C-alpha positions as a Python dict, from the first residue, in 0.01 Angstrom:
ca = {
    (1, 'M'): (0, 0, 0),
    (2, 'T'): (149, -219, 275),
    (3, 'G'): (-116, -155, 539),
    (4, 'F'): (-334, 98, 713),
    (5, 'L'): (-189, 361, 941),
    (6, 'S'): (-385, 390, 1258),
    (7, 'T'): (-334, 645, 1527),
    (8, 'E'): (-475, 593, 1873),
    (9, 'D'): (-811, 685, 1725),
    (10, 'L'): (-1042, 390, 1799),
    (11, 'P'): (-1319, 493, 1556),
    (12, 'A'): (-1067, 518, 1270),
    (13, 'F'): (-931, 173, 1357),
    (14, 'T'): (-1275, 14, 1377),
    (15, 'E'): (-1365, 171, 1043),
    (16, 'K'): (-1069, 7, 869),
    (17, 'L'): (-1090, -335, 1032),
    (18, 'P'): (-1408, -463, 859),
    (19, 'R'): (-1276, -351, 522),
    (20, 'L'): (-960, -551, 575),
    (21, 'C'): (-1151, -856, 701),
    (22, 'L'): (-1402, -858, 414),
    (23, 'D'): (-1181, -767, 117),
    (24, 'S'): (-957, -1063, 32),
    (25, 'N'): (-810, -881, -270),
    (26, 'L'): (-706, -592, -49),
    (27, 'R'): (-547, -831, 202),
    (28, 'A'): (-357, -1009, -77),
    (29, 'K'): (-237, -679, -225),
    (30, 'M'): (-127, -548, 115),
    (31, 'S'): (41, -877, 199),
    (32, 'K'): (240, -879, -125),
    (33, 'S'): (343, -515, -84),
    (34, 'A'): (440, -569, 280),
    (35, 'R'): (659, -867, 192),
    (36, 'Q'): (835, -667, -79),
    (37, 'A'): (887, -372, 154),
    (38, 'S'): (1018, -596, 433),
    (39, 'S'): (1287, -740, 206),
    (40, 'A'): (1475, -411, 249),
    (41, 'Y'): (1510, -505, 618),
    (42, 'A'): (1611, -870, 573),
    (43, 'I'): (1871, -979, 827),
    (44, 'T'): (2121, -1077, 558),
    (45, 'R'): (2090, -740, 386),
    (46, 'T'): (2108, -528, 700),
    (47, 'T'): (2397, -735, 840),
    (48, 'K'): (2593, -686, 518),
    (49, 'M'): (2529, -311, 534),
    (50, 'M'): (2644, -294, 897),
    (51, 'V'): (2963, -492, 827),
    (52, 'E'): (3045, -263, 533),
    (53, 'H'): (2988, 41, 754),
    (54, 'Y'): (3212, -94, 1031),
    (55, 'Q'): (3484, -176, 778),
    (56, 'K'): (3477, 184, 653),
    (57, 'V'): (3495, 318, 1009),
    (58, 'I'): (3788, 89, 1094),
    (59, 'K'): (3970, 186, 775),
    (60, 'K'): (3930, 557, 855),
    (61, 'A'): (4047, 501, 1213),
    (62, 'K'): (4359, 321, 1091),
    (63, 'K'): (4439, 608, 854),
    (64, 'K'): (4406, 859, 1136),
    (65, 'K'): (4624, 646, 1361),
    (66, 'I'): (4896, 635, 1095),
    (67, 'N'): (4873, 1009, 1046),
    (68, 'W'): (4910, 1071, 1420),
    (69, 'S'): (5209, 841, 1430),
    (70, 'I'): (5378, 1036, 1151),
    (71, 'K'): (5301, 1366, 1322),
    (72, 'L'): (5446, 1244, 1650),
    (73, 'Q'): (5762, 1125, 1479),
    (74, 'K'): (5808, 1463, 1315),
    (75, 'L'): (5753, 1645, 1644),
    (76, 'L'): (6005, 1422, 1819),
    (77, 'Q'): (6261, 1475, 1545),
    (78, 'E'): (6217, 1852, 1565),
    (79, 'F'): (6245, 1843, 1943),
    (80, 'I'): (6551, 1617, 1948),
    (81, 'Y'): (6743, 1793, 1671),
    (82, 'E'): (6681, 2153, 1778),
}
């Protein structure tokens, strides 16, 4: 458990707050879990994922551009030689 979910319900929030303040084991457990969960969103990890995604998109765009170029050449050849 990384934390408590709290809606805009003030009584629910106030019920959880003393428990978190008084229970040091619970705070330590939540803290450890939250740090582990946050590692999935580390800037180095997310940046690497974004760069890989952009590289894939660029590679696909280049392939499409080449394909269009070939298609245009074929159309021009057909038009010129007919």
